[in-house]
Short mmCIF file of C-alpha atoms and ligand atoms in Angstrom, two decimals:
data_model
loop_
_atom_site.label_atom_id
_atom_site.label_comp_id
_atom_site.label_asym_id
_atom_site.label_seq_id
_atom_site.Cartn_x
_atom_site.Cartn_y
_atom_site.Cartn_z
CA MET A 1 10.34 -0.50 -14.74
CA ALA A 2 9.88 1.88 -17.65
CA ALA A 3 6.09 1.88 -18.17
CA LYS A 4 3.75 3.00 -15.41
CA PRO A 5 3.46 0.05 -12.98
CA HIS A 6 0.09 -1.50 -12.25
CA ILE A 7 -0.92 -0.97 -8.62
CA THR A 8 -2.90 -2.89 -6.00
CA ILE A 9 -4.12 -0.85 -3.04
CA VAL A 10 -4.61 -2.61 0.30
CA GLY A 11 -7.28 -0.87 2.40
CA ALA A 12 -10.05 1.49 1.36
CA GLY A 13 -9.92 4.19 4.00
CA ASN A 14 -9.04 7.87 4.02
CA LEU A 15 -5.52 7.67 2.57
CA ALA A 16 -6.41 4.94 0.08
CA ALA A 17 -9.24 7.01 -1.42
CA ALA A 18 -7.16 10.16 -1.91
CA LEU A 19 -3.98 8.39 -2.99
CA ALA A 20 -5.62 5.99 -5.44
CA ALA A 21 -7.50 8.84 -7.13
CA ALA A 22 -4.24 10.82 -7.49
CA LEU A 23 -2.39 7.78 -8.84
CA LEU A 24 -5.10 7.14 -11.41
CA ARG A 25 -5.08 10.80 -12.50
CA ALA A 26 -1.30 10.51 -12.95
CA GLY A 27 -1.79 7.55 -15.29
CA TYR A 28 -1.12 4.61 -12.94
CA PRO A 29 -3.61 1.78 -13.55
CA ILE A 30 -5.17 0.47 -10.32
CA ASP A 31 -5.80 -3.27 -10.65
CA ALA A 32 -7.39 -4.10 -7.30
CA VAL A 33 -8.41 -2.87 -3.88
CA VAL A 34 -7.78 -5.51 -1.20
CA ALA A 35 -10.02 -5.59 1.89
CA ARG A 36 -10.52 -7.69 4.97
CA SER A 37 -13.06 -10.45 4.58
CA ALA A 38 -15.71 -8.89 6.85
CA GLY A 39 -18.79 -7.67 4.93
CA GLY A 40 -18.37 -3.95 5.66
CA SER A 41 -14.74 -3.95 4.69
CA LEU A 42 -15.33 -5.51 1.29
CA ARG A 43 -18.33 -3.24 0.67
CA ARG A 44 -16.18 -0.14 1.24
CA ALA A 45 -13.45 -1.60 -0.99
CA LYS A 46 -16.03 -2.21 -3.75
CA LEU A 47 -17.19 1.39 -3.60
CA LEU A 48 -13.63 2.66 -3.96
CA ALA A 49 -12.72 0.09 -6.63
CA ARG A 50 -15.74 1.08 -8.74
CA ASN A 51 -14.49 4.70 -8.90
CA LEU A 52 -11.05 3.50 -9.93
CA GLY A 53 -12.07 0.95 -12.57
CA ALA A 54 -10.50 -1.71 -10.32
CA THR A 55 -11.76 -4.91 -8.74
CA ALA A 56 -12.31 -5.35 -5.01
CA VAL A 57 -11.11 -8.55 -3.42
CA ALA A 58 -10.92 -9.98 0.09
CA ALA A 59 -7.36 -10.64 1.26
CA SER A 60 -8.21 -14.32 1.75
CA HIS A 61 -9.03 -14.65 -1.99
CA ALA A 62 -6.43 -12.24 -3.34
CA GLN A 63 -3.87 -13.23 -5.97
CA ILE A 64 -1.33 -10.43 -6.24
CA ASP A 65 0.02 -9.88 -9.74
CA SER A 66 0.43 -6.08 -9.82
CA ASP A 67 3.89 -4.53 -10.12
CA LEU A 68 3.35 -2.51 -6.96
CA VAL A 69 1.30 -3.07 -3.80
CA TRP A 70 0.59 -0.05 -1.62
CA PHE A 71 -0.55 -0.81 1.94
CA CYS A 72 -2.98 1.88 3.12
CA VAL A 73 -4.07 0.12 6.31
CA PRO A 74 -3.72 1.38 9.91
CA ASP A 75 -0.16 1.20 11.26
CA GLY A 76 -1.03 -1.69 13.58
CA GLN A 77 -2.28 -3.75 10.60
CA ILE A 78 0.59 -3.26 8.13
CA SER A 79 2.75 -6.23 9.09
CA ARG A 80 -0.32 -8.45 9.58
CA ALA A 81 -1.74 -7.49 6.16
CA ALA A 82 1.70 -8.08 4.59
CA ARG A 83 1.92 -11.53 6.18
CA SER A 84 -1.59 -12.39 5.05
CA LEU A 85 -0.67 -11.59 1.43
CA ALA A 86 2.83 -13.11 1.49
CA GLY A 87 1.65 -16.46 0.15
CA LYS A 88 -0.70 -14.94 -2.41
CA GLY A 89 1.59 -14.00 -5.23
CA ALA A 90 5.11 -14.20 -6.58
CA TRP A 91 6.74 -11.23 -4.91
CA LYS A 92 10.14 -11.41 -6.61
CA ARG A 93 9.60 -8.53 -9.02
CA THR A 94 7.12 -6.65 -6.86
CA ILE A 95 7.53 -3.37 -5.01
CA ALA A 96 5.60 -3.04 -1.74
CA LEU A 97 5.05 0.32 -0.02
CA HIS A 98 3.29 1.47 3.12
CA SER A 99 2.48 4.98 4.26
CA SER A 100 2.99 5.00 8.00
CA GLY A 101 4.77 8.08 9.27
CA ALA A 102 6.13 6.39 12.39
CA LEU A 103 6.94 2.87 11.17
CA THR A 104 9.80 1.89 8.88
CA SER A 105 9.88 -0.26 5.77
CA ASP A 106 10.79 -3.21 8.02
CA GLU A 107 7.04 -3.64 8.67
CA LEU A 108 6.99 -5.23 5.22
CA SER A 109 9.78 -7.71 5.97
CA ALA A 110 7.46 -10.70 5.34
CA LEU A 111 7.33 -9.56 1.70
CA ARG A 112 11.01 -8.61 1.58
CA GLN A 113 11.76 -12.22 2.59
CA ARG A 114 9.75 -13.35 -0.44
CA GLY A 115 11.87 -11.19 -2.76
CA ALA A 116 9.86 -7.95 -2.84
CA ARG A 117 11.61 -4.59 -2.56
CA VAL A 118 9.95 -2.42 0.07
CA ALA A 119 9.78 1.19 1.25
CA SER A 120 7.79 3.48 3.52
CA VAL A 121 6.33 6.52 1.76
CA HIS A 122 4.60 9.00 4.07
CA PRO A 123 2.74 12.08 2.84
CA LEU A 124 2.92 14.95 5.31
CA MET A 125 -0.76 15.71 4.78
CA THR A 126 -4.03 15.04 6.55
CA PHE A 127 -6.69 12.81 4.98
CA VAL A 128 -10.08 12.67 6.64
CA ARG A 129 -13.35 11.13 5.56
CA GLY A 130 -14.90 12.91 2.61
CA SER A 131 -11.87 15.11 1.84
CA ARG A 132 -9.45 14.45 -1.01
CA PRO A 133 -6.70 17.03 -0.64
CA SER A 134 -4.46 17.71 -3.61
CA LEU A 135 -1.05 16.05 -3.33
CA ALA A 136 0.59 18.91 -5.26
CA GLY A 137 3.45 20.29 -3.19
CA VAL A 138 2.95 17.72 -0.40
CA PRO A 139 6.26 16.47 1.06
CA PHE A 140 6.62 12.66 1.13
CA ALA A 141 9.18 11.10 3.52
CA ILE A 142 10.71 8.01 1.91
CA GLU A 143 13.05 5.26 3.14
CA GLY A 144 13.65 1.65 2.19
CA ASP A 145 15.29 -0.58 -0.43
CA ASP A 146 17.00 1.25 -3.31
CA SER A 147 14.75 0.16 -6.17
CA ALA A 148 11.59 0.70 -4.08
CA VAL A 149 12.77 4.17 -3.08
CA ARG A 150 13.56 5.00 -6.74
CA LEU A 151 10.09 3.99 -7.88
CA ALA A 152 8.41 5.74 -4.92
CA ARG A 153 10.26 8.99 -5.77
CA ARG A 154 9.12 8.76 -9.39
CA ILE A 155 5.50 8.17 -8.39
CA VAL A 156 5.50 10.99 -5.82
CA LYS A 157 6.83 13.38 -8.48
CA ASP A 158 4.13 12.17 -10.91
CA VAL A 159 1.39 13.04 -8.38
CA ARG A 160 3.17 16.43 -8.00
CA GLY A 161 4.38 15.70 -4.45
CA GLN A 162 7.86 16.44 -3.13
CA PRO A 163 9.86 13.33 -2.15
CA PHE A 164 12.56 13.60 0.49
CA PRO A 165 14.71 10.96 2.21
CA ILE A 166 14.30 10.07 5.88
CA LYS A 167 16.40 7.81 8.07
CA LYS A 168 14.73 4.88 9.84
CA ARG A 169 15.87 6.15 13.21
CA ASP A 170 14.23 9.55 12.60
CA LYS A 171 10.78 8.26 11.75
CA ALA A 172 9.22 8.39 15.23
CA ALA A 173 10.38 11.98 15.79
CA TYR A 174 9.33 12.91 12.26
CA HIS A 175 5.85 11.58 12.93
CA ALA A 176 5.65 13.38 16.29
CA TRP A 177 6.34 16.59 14.31
CA GLY A 178 3.56 15.73 11.85
CA THR A 179 1.22 14.99 14.75
CA PHE A 180 1.82 18.49 16.14
CA ALA A 181 1.20 19.97 12.70
CA SER A 182 -2.34 18.60 12.26
CA PRO A 183 -3.97 16.27 14.81
CA LEU A 184 -2.74 18.20 17.84
CA LEU A 185 -3.56 21.49 16.14
CA ILE A 186 -7.12 20.19 15.88
CA ALA A 187 -6.93 19.12 19.56
CA LEU A 188 -5.95 22.70 20.36
CA LEU A 189 -8.92 24.04 18.38
CA ALA A 190 -11.26 21.61 20.18
CA THR A 191 -9.86 22.87 23.50
CA THR A 192 -10.34 26.45 22.27
CA GLU A 193 -14.04 25.74 21.65
CA ARG A 194 -14.39 24.54 25.27
CA VAL A 195 -12.94 27.81 26.53
CA ALA A 196 -15.43 29.72 24.37
CA VAL A 197 -18.25 27.93 26.18
CA THR A 198 -17.02 29.31 29.52
CA ALA A 199 -17.30 32.78 27.90
CA GLY A 200 -20.97 32.04 27.13
CA VAL A 201 -20.43 31.27 23.43
CA HIS A 202 -21.88 28.06 21.98
CA ARG A 203 -19.25 25.71 20.48
CA ARG A 204 -20.64 25.89 16.97
CA THR A 205 -20.85 29.68 17.10
CA ALA A 206 -17.32 29.73 18.49
CA LYS A 207 -16.05 27.91 15.41
CA GLN A 208 -17.60 30.48 13.06
CA ARG A 209 -16.34 33.40 15.12
CA MET A 210 -12.81 31.98 15.40
CA LEU A 211 -12.29 31.21 11.72
CA PRO A 212 -11.15 34.72 10.67
CA ILE A 213 -8.51 34.97 13.43
CA ILE A 214 -7.33 31.40 12.78
CA ALA A 215 -7.06 32.05 9.02
CA GLN A 216 -5.12 35.29 9.57
CA THR A 217 -2.83 33.58 12.11
CA VAL A 218 -1.93 30.82 9.62
CA ALA A 219 -1.42 33.45 6.89
CA ASN A 220 0.84 35.49 9.21
CA TYR A 221 2.78 32.34 10.12
CA ALA A 222 3.24 31.52 6.41
CA ALA A 223 4.40 35.05 5.60
CA ARG A 224 6.40 35.97 8.71
CA GLY A 225 7.27 32.78 10.61
CA ALA A 226 6.38 31.96 14.22
CA ALA A 227 8.00 34.97 15.93
CA GLY A 228 6.54 37.47 13.46
CA ALA A 229 3.05 35.98 13.82
CA PHE A 230 3.04 35.98 17.63
CA SER A 231 0.72 38.51 19.30
CA GLY A 232 -1.10 38.67 22.65
CA PRO A 233 -0.36 39.08 26.34
CA ILE A 234 2.87 37.05 26.39
CA VAL A 235 4.72 39.06 23.73
CA ARG A 236 3.40 42.24 25.40
CA GLY A 237 4.48 41.01 28.85
CA ASP A 238 0.99 41.58 30.23
CA ALA A 239 1.32 39.50 33.40
CA ASP A 240 -1.96 40.70 34.97
CA THR A 241 -3.92 39.41 31.98
CA VAL A 242 -2.23 36.02 32.13
CA THR A 243 -3.07 35.83 35.87
CA LYS A 244 -6.73 36.56 35.05
CA HIS A 245 -6.74 33.86 32.37
CA LEU A 246 -5.37 31.26 34.78
CA ARG A 247 -8.03 32.17 37.34
CA VAL A 248 -10.98 31.87 34.94
CA LEU A 249 -9.59 28.69 33.36
CA GLN A 250 -10.03 26.90 36.68
CA GLN A 251 -13.52 26.14 35.29
CA THR A 252 -11.91 24.05 32.54
CA PRO A 253 -8.92 22.37 34.20
CA LEU A 254 -7.77 20.48 31.10
CA ALA A 255 -7.82 23.65 29.00
CA ARG A 256 -5.85 25.36 31.80
CA GLU A 257 -3.16 22.66 31.58
CA VAL A 258 -2.96 23.14 27.82
CA TYR A 259 -2.74 26.93 28.27
CA ILE A 260 0.11 26.59 30.77
CA ALA A 261 2.03 24.11 28.60
CA LEU A 262 1.71 26.29 25.49
CA ALA A 263 2.50 29.52 27.36
CA LYS A 264 5.64 27.87 28.76
CA ALA A 265 6.60 26.82 25.22
CA ALA A 266 5.99 30.41 24.08
CA LEU A 267 8.36 31.69 26.79
CA GLU A 268 11.04 29.31 25.48
CA TYR A 269 10.57 29.62 21.73
CA LEU A 270 9.00 33.04 21.05
CA PRO A 271 9.51 36.73 21.84
CA ALA A 272 8.09 37.63 25.27
CA GLY A 273 7.99 40.53 27.69
CA GLN A 274 8.29 40.13 31.49
CA ARG A 275 9.68 36.66 30.87
CA ALA A 276 10.74 35.97 34.50
CA THR A 277 7.43 37.21 35.99
CA LEU A 278 5.39 35.21 33.51
CA LYS A 279 7.46 32.09 34.18
CA LYS A 280 6.75 32.45 37.91
CA ILE A 281 3.00 32.95 37.34
CA LEU A 282 2.83 29.92 35.03
CA THR A 283 4.79 27.72 37.42
CA HIS A 284 2.97 28.66 40.62
CA GLY A 285 -0.47 29.46 39.21
N1 NAP B 301 -5.21 9.75 7.43
C1 NAP B 301 -4.12 10.49 7.35
O1 NAP B 301 -4.17 11.71 7.52
C2 NAP B 301 -2.80 9.84 7.02
C3 NAP B 301 -1.74 10.68 6.62
C4 NAP B 301 -0.53 10.11 6.28
C5 NAP B 301 -0.36 8.73 6.38
N2 NAP B 301 -1.41 7.96 6.80
C6 NAP B 301 -1.17 6.51 6.92
O2 NAP B 301 -2.03 5.84 6.03
C7 NAP B 301 -2.35 4.56 6.54
C8 NAP B 301 -3.86 4.39 6.54
O3 NAP B 301 -4.44 5.39 7.35
P1 NAP B 301 -5.94 5.89 7.10
O4 NAP B 301 -6.06 7.15 7.87
O5 NAP B 301 -6.27 5.88 5.66
O6 NAP B 301 -6.74 4.74 7.85
P2 NAP B 301 -8.31 4.41 7.72
O7 NAP B 301 -9.05 5.55 7.13
O8 NAP B 301 -8.70 3.86 9.05
O9 NAP B 301 -8.35 3.24 6.64
C9 NAP B 301 -7.75 2.01 6.86
C10 NAP B 301 -8.29 1.02 5.85
O10 NAP B 301 -7.57 -0.21 5.99
C11 NAP B 301 -8.51 -1.29 6.00
N3 NAP B 301 -7.87 -2.40 6.70
C12 NAP B 301 -7.58 -2.51 8.02
N4 NAP B 301 -6.91 -3.64 8.25
C13 NAP B 301 -6.79 -4.29 7.06
C14 NAP B 301 -6.20 -5.51 6.66
N5 NAP B 301 -5.59 -6.31 7.54
N6 NAP B 301 -6.27 -5.84 5.34
C15 NAP B 301 -6.88 -5.05 4.44
N7 NAP B 301 -7.46 -3.87 4.77
C16 NAP B 301 -7.41 -3.49 6.07
C17 NAP B 301 -9.71 -0.69 6.68
O11 NAP B 301 -10.87 -1.42 6.33
P3 NAP B 301 -11.91 -2.01 7.39
O12 NAP B 301 -11.62 -1.41 8.74
O13 NAP B 301 -13.21 -1.64 6.80
O14 NAP B 301 -11.62 -3.47 7.37
C18 NAP B 301 -9.75 0.70 6.03
O15 NAP B 301 -10.33 0.64 4.75
C19 NAP B 301 -1.72 4.47 7.94
O16 NAP B 301 -0.49 3.80 7.86
C20 NAP B 301 -1.50 5.94 8.29
O17 NAP B 301 -0.41 6.12 9.19
C21 NAP B 301 -2.61 8.47 7.12
#
């Protein structure tokens, strides 16, 4: 496939919006955005399609004739969406991709059986409503059929991402890693806001007041790695302070559980003083 392949996007959610815009900027024509038949779904697909110079079509009426079909639907819908489109095109010369981090290219086996070549192509990036992060420098984990992987690598490079191979058996662990890196980091920040409330600080105020320390922490981590960025009572071995924290956190039991789990991880993975004493305090409260 020498020229830039024409692309159909299935789904019009957070990934689809960011990815399709990047593909178009990189010179890939977007033919269509495929949606479910329900009114809201098609309406959202139309909005996205309009910005891409594409047409929006319900899966039930779709006729796939693009060179490449990129499934940007929730993980639980990938195989269903693939099955629903299997009879709606000649798939023999088509490449089909999905972007699940946890699932393998086998989710697209209904299309592989029809002659398509398939791959999973997962950007290690977070896409939320209203944000379109740049894909420049974003690692993309890729596995699947040779020709699909080759094309996926070329496209990822064209959107200035960084393709890398992943084995099928590693995908679940890979995605658990990615989940720690963003969604669970946000869960930690949400927990942090709850703790601020017990200190008499409103949640919204807490966010503003925390941003400088969070930004500096991420900068320190980038520059010095985890050990070099680690400060606070655990690295100092300040057991009395940790005891005080555990006492006051009884007001927010879930946050206390998170604190204990993370402090235990710190004792395993990071520099710490009074390691044995802290371990005892964290185990017995
Ligand atoms: N968001 C991220 O940060 C991120 C990062 C990396 C990879 N991914 C992967 O990207 C994929 C999409 O995630 P997302 O976050 O973009 O999800 P999302 O925002 O919920 O969007 C999913 C889209 O798929 C549509 N859809 C659902 N079932 C469909 C079907 N059977 N046929 C056609 N369209 C269908 C939904 O439309 P309606 O509900 O309106 O019908 C919606 O437009 C997932 O595989 C996810 O693992 C996401």
